[in-house]
Amino acid sequence: QVQLVESGGGLVQPGGSLRLSCTASRNIFSINVMAWYRQAPGKTRELVASITSRASIDYADSVKGRFTISRDIVKNTLYLQMNSLKPEDTAVYYCNAQSPSLGDYWGQGTQVTVSS
């Protein structure tokens, strides 16, 4: 089993930056895929960025060039650096971990609000 705890959300003005963190209860090196998703009010949850155990990274087109996903294996933590934030980035951001041997796990979510 894996417990995921997100932090780092908050209110930021357009053009600003935030860094989200997701700390796992176990070693993340062997987890096949870790990812950040987001869900805005009235919309379906969407994939923002993902990183595999081999460090292969993908981004949604809407965040390419602005967001950076990374991980610290020693700290068992996944990060999402978000720059040049836009109002349309406002959503609850969720951390996800997927592994055939462990299953599919979600964090509780952290609110990101981009507004002036």
PDB file of C-alpha atoms in Angstrom:
ATOM      1  CA  GLN A   1       0.000   0.000   0.000  1.00  0.00           C
ATOM      2  CA  VAL A   2       1.112   3.585  -0.699  1.00  0.00           C
ATOM      3  CA  GLN A   3      -0.021   6.736   1.070  1.00  0.00           C
ATOM      4  CA  LEU A   4       0.473  10.006  -0.777  1.00  0.00           C
ATOM      5  CA  VAL A   5       0.380  13.422   0.883  1.00  0.00           C
ATOM      6  CA  GLU A   6       0.350  16.574  -1.265  1.00  0.00           C
ATOM      7  CA  SER A   7       1.325  20.059  -0.169  1.00  0.00           C
ATOM      8  CA  GLY A   8       2.229  23.409  -1.672  1.00  0.00           C
ATOM      9  CA  GLY A   9      -1.053  24.608  -3.103  1.00  0.00           C
ATOM     10  CA  GLY A  10      -2.434  28.060  -2.535  1.00  0.00           C
ATOM     11  CA  LEU A  11      -3.509  31.351  -4.077  1.00  0.00           C
ATOM     12  CA  VAL A  12      -1.194  32.977  -6.607  1.00  0.00           C
ATOM     13  CA  GLN A  13      -1.517  35.831  -9.076  1.00  0.00           C
ATOM     14  CA  PRO A  14      -1.391  35.195 -12.826  1.00  0.00           C
ATOM     15  CA  GLY A  15       2.212  34.849 -13.943  1.00  0.00           C
ATOM     16  CA  GLY A  16       3.282  33.579 -10.554  1.00  0.00           C
ATOM     17  CA  SER A  17       4.799  30.270  -9.484  1.00  0.00           C
ATOM     18  CA  LEU A  18       4.076  27.453  -7.074  1.00  0.00           C
ATOM     19  CA  ARG A  19       5.783  24.169  -6.289  1.00  0.00           C
ATOM     20  CA  LEU A  20       3.665  21.188  -5.318  1.00  0.00           C
ATOM     21  CA  SER A  21       5.097  18.280  -3.346  1.00  0.00           C
ATOM     22  CA  CYS A  22       3.831  14.737  -2.928  1.00  0.00           C
ATOM     23  CA  THR A  23       5.488  12.617  -0.267  1.00  0.00           C
ATOM     24  CA  ALA A  24       4.997   8.860  -0.435  1.00  0.00           C
ATOM     25  CA  SER A  25       4.941   6.440   2.469  1.00  0.00           C
ATOM     26  CA  ARG A  26       7.367   4.103   0.717  1.00  0.00           C
ATOM     27  CA  ASN A  27      10.277   4.112  -1.680  1.00  0.00           C
ATOM     28  CA  ILE A  28       9.150   5.563  -5.007  1.00  0.00           C
ATOM     29  CA  PHE A  29      12.031   4.219  -7.091  1.00  0.00           C
ATOM     30  CA  SER A  30      10.153   1.056  -7.996  1.00  0.00           C
ATOM     31  CA  ILE A  31       6.775   2.676  -8.637  1.00  0.00           C
ATOM     32  CA  ASN A  32       6.142   2.371 -12.366  1.00  0.00           C
ATOM     33  CA  VAL A  33       4.471   5.717 -12.922  1.00  0.00           C
ATOM     34  CA  MET A  34       3.958   8.757 -10.733  1.00  0.00           C
ATOM     35  CA  ALA A  35       1.872  11.604 -11.985  1.00  0.00           C
ATOM     36  CA  TRP A  36       0.065  14.833 -11.276  1.00  0.00           C
ATOM     37  CA  TYR A  37      -3.574  15.215 -12.281  1.00  0.00           C
ATOM     38  CA  ARG A  38      -5.910  18.137 -11.837  1.00  0.00           C
ATOM     39  CA  GLN A  39      -9.636  18.665 -11.712  1.00  0.00           C
ATOM     40  CA  ALA A  40     -11.302  22.019 -12.200  1.00  0.00           C
ATOM     41  CA  PRO A  41     -14.903  22.654 -11.096  1.00  0.00           C
ATOM     42  CA  GLY A  42     -17.351  21.044 -13.513  1.00  0.00           C
ATOM     43  CA  LYS A  43     -14.592  19.314 -15.477  1.00  0.00           C
ATOM     44  CA  THR A  44     -13.177  15.814 -15.592  1.00  0.00           C
ATOM     45  CA  ARG A  45      -9.850  14.982 -13.995  1.00  0.00           C
ATOM     46  CA  GLU A  46      -6.998  15.403 -16.457  1.00  0.00           C
ATOM     47  CA  LEU A  47      -3.387  14.300 -16.574  1.00  0.00           C
ATOM     48  CA  VAL A  48      -0.937  17.172 -16.108  1.00  0.00           C
ATOM     49  CA  ALA A  49       2.448  15.428 -16.043  1.00  0.00           C
ATOM     50  CA  SER A  50       3.905  11.986 -15.453  1.00  0.00           C
ATOM     51  CA  ILE A  51       7.270  10.380 -14.785  1.00  0.00           C
ATOM     52  CA  THR A  52       8.107   6.693 -15.048  1.00  0.00           C
ATOM     53  CA  SER A  53      10.527   4.617 -13.013  1.00  0.00           C
ATOM     54  CA  ARG A  54      12.973   5.052 -15.906  1.00  0.00           C
ATOM     55  CA  ALA A  55      12.521   8.833 -15.694  1.00  0.00           C
ATOM     56  CA  SER A  56      10.540   9.142 -18.910  1.00  0.00           C
ATOM     57  CA  ILE A  57       8.466  12.321 -18.668  1.00  0.00           C
ATOM     58  CA  ASP A  58       5.301  13.506 -20.394  1.00  0.00           C
ATOM     59  CA  TYR A  59       3.296  16.705 -20.131  1.00  0.00           C
ATOM     60  CA  ALA A  60      -0.143  17.825 -21.165  1.00  0.00           C
ATOM     61  CA  ASP A  61       0.094  20.251 -24.076  1.00  0.00           C
ATOM     62  CA  SER A  62      -1.497  22.972 -21.966  1.00  0.00           C
ATOM     63  CA  VAL A  63       1.400  23.009 -19.473  1.00  0.00           C
ATOM     64  CA  LYS A  64       4.421  22.267 -21.673  1.00  0.00           C
ATOM     65  CA  GLY A  65       7.148  24.839 -21.170  1.00  0.00           C
ATOM     66  CA  ARG A  66       5.586  26.095 -17.928  1.00  0.00           C
ATOM     67  CA  PHE A  67       5.442  23.085 -15.593  1.00  0.00           C
ATOM     68  CA  THR A  68       8.246  20.715 -14.592  1.00  0.00           C
ATOM     69  CA  ILE A  69       7.777  17.339 -12.929  1.00  0.00           C
ATOM     70  CA  SER A  70      10.610  15.835 -10.924  1.00  0.00           C
ATOM     71  CA  ARG A  71      11.256  13.377  -8.136  1.00  0.00           C
ATOM     72  CA  ASP A  72      13.641  12.963  -5.223  1.00  0.00           C
ATOM     73  CA  ILE A  73      14.115   9.260  -4.611  1.00  0.00           C
ATOM     74  CA  VAL A  74      15.937   9.796  -1.323  1.00  0.00           C
ATOM     75  CA  LYS A  75      13.059  11.873   0.055  1.00  0.00           C
ATOM     76  CA  ASN A  76      10.376   9.703  -1.607  1.00  0.00           C
ATOM     77  CA  THR A  77       8.870  12.893  -2.967  1.00  0.00           C
ATOM     78  CA  LEU A  78       7.359  13.919  -6.290  1.00  0.00           C
ATOM     79  CA  TYR A  79       7.337  17.592  -7.282  1.00  0.00           C
ATOM     80  CA  LEU A  80       5.525  19.809  -9.742  1.00  0.00           C
ATOM     81  CA  GLN A  81       7.110  23.189 -10.369  1.00  0.00           C
ATOM     82  CA  MET A  82       4.503  25.463 -11.915  1.00  0.00           C
ATOM     83  CA  ASN A  83       5.600  28.727 -13.529  1.00  0.00           C
ATOM     84  CA  SER A  84       3.757  31.377 -15.546  1.00  0.00           C
ATOM     85  CA  LEU A  85       0.504  30.295 -13.954  1.00  0.00           C
ATOM     86  CA  LYS A  86      -2.755  31.188 -15.665  1.00  0.00           C
ATOM     87  CA  PRO A  87      -6.303  31.427 -14.300  1.00  0.00           C
ATOM     88  CA  GLU A  88      -7.158  28.293 -16.279  1.00  0.00           C
ATOM     89  CA  ASP A  89      -4.645  26.365 -14.159  1.00  0.00           C
ATOM     90  CA  THR A  90      -6.995  26.760 -11.202  1.00  0.00           C
ATOM     91  CA  ALA A  91      -7.941  23.286  -9.989  1.00  0.00           C
ATOM     92  CA  VAL A  92      -7.438  20.692  -7.301  1.00  0.00           C
ATOM     93  CA  TYR A  93      -4.158  18.942  -8.046  1.00  0.00           C
ATOM     94  CA  TYR A  94      -3.791  15.259  -7.214  1.00  0.00           C
ATOM     95  CA  CYS A  95      -0.741  13.054  -6.915  1.00  0.00           C
ATOM     96  CA  ASN A  96      -1.035   9.534  -8.350  1.00  0.00           C
ATOM     97  CA  ALA A  97       1.109   6.416  -8.107  1.00  0.00           C
ATOM     98  CA  GLN A  98       0.603   3.377 -10.314  1.00  0.00           C
ATOM     99  CA  SER A  99       2.376   0.045 -10.108  1.00  0.00           C
ATOM    100  CA  PRO A 100       1.230  -3.444 -11.215  1.00  0.00           C
ATOM    101  CA  SER A 101       2.525  -4.906  -7.961  1.00  0.00           C
ATOM    102  CA  LEU A 102       1.082  -2.220  -5.664  1.00  0.00           C
ATOM    103  CA  GLY A 103      -2.020  -0.891  -7.399  1.00  0.00           C
ATOM    104  CA  ASP A 104      -3.290   2.623  -8.106  1.00  0.00           C
ATOM    105  CA  TYR A 105      -3.124   5.256  -5.362  1.00  0.00           C
ATOM    106  CA  TRP A 106      -4.228   8.888  -5.015  1.00  0.00           C
ATOM    107  CA  GLY A 107      -3.437  11.692  -2.641  1.00  0.00           C
ATOM    108  CA  GLN A 108      -6.093  13.855  -1.031  1.00  0.00           C
ATOM    109  CA  GLY A 109      -5.514  16.774  -3.405  1.00  0.00           C
ATOM    110  CA  THR A 110      -4.277  20.327  -2.960  1.00  0.00           C
ATOM    111  CA  GLN A 111      -6.083  23.432  -4.201  1.00  0.00           C
ATOM    112  CA  VAL A 112      -4.340  25.777  -6.612  1.00  0.00           C
ATOM    113  CA  THR A 113      -6.085  29.076  -7.337  1.00  0.00           C
ATOM    114  CA  VAL A 114      -4.707  31.539  -9.874  1.00  0.00           C
ATOM    115  CA  SER A 115      -6.416  34.885  -9.542  1.00  0.00           C
ATOM    116  CA  SER A 116      -5.672  38.573  -9.270  1.00  0.00           C
TER     117      SER A 116
END
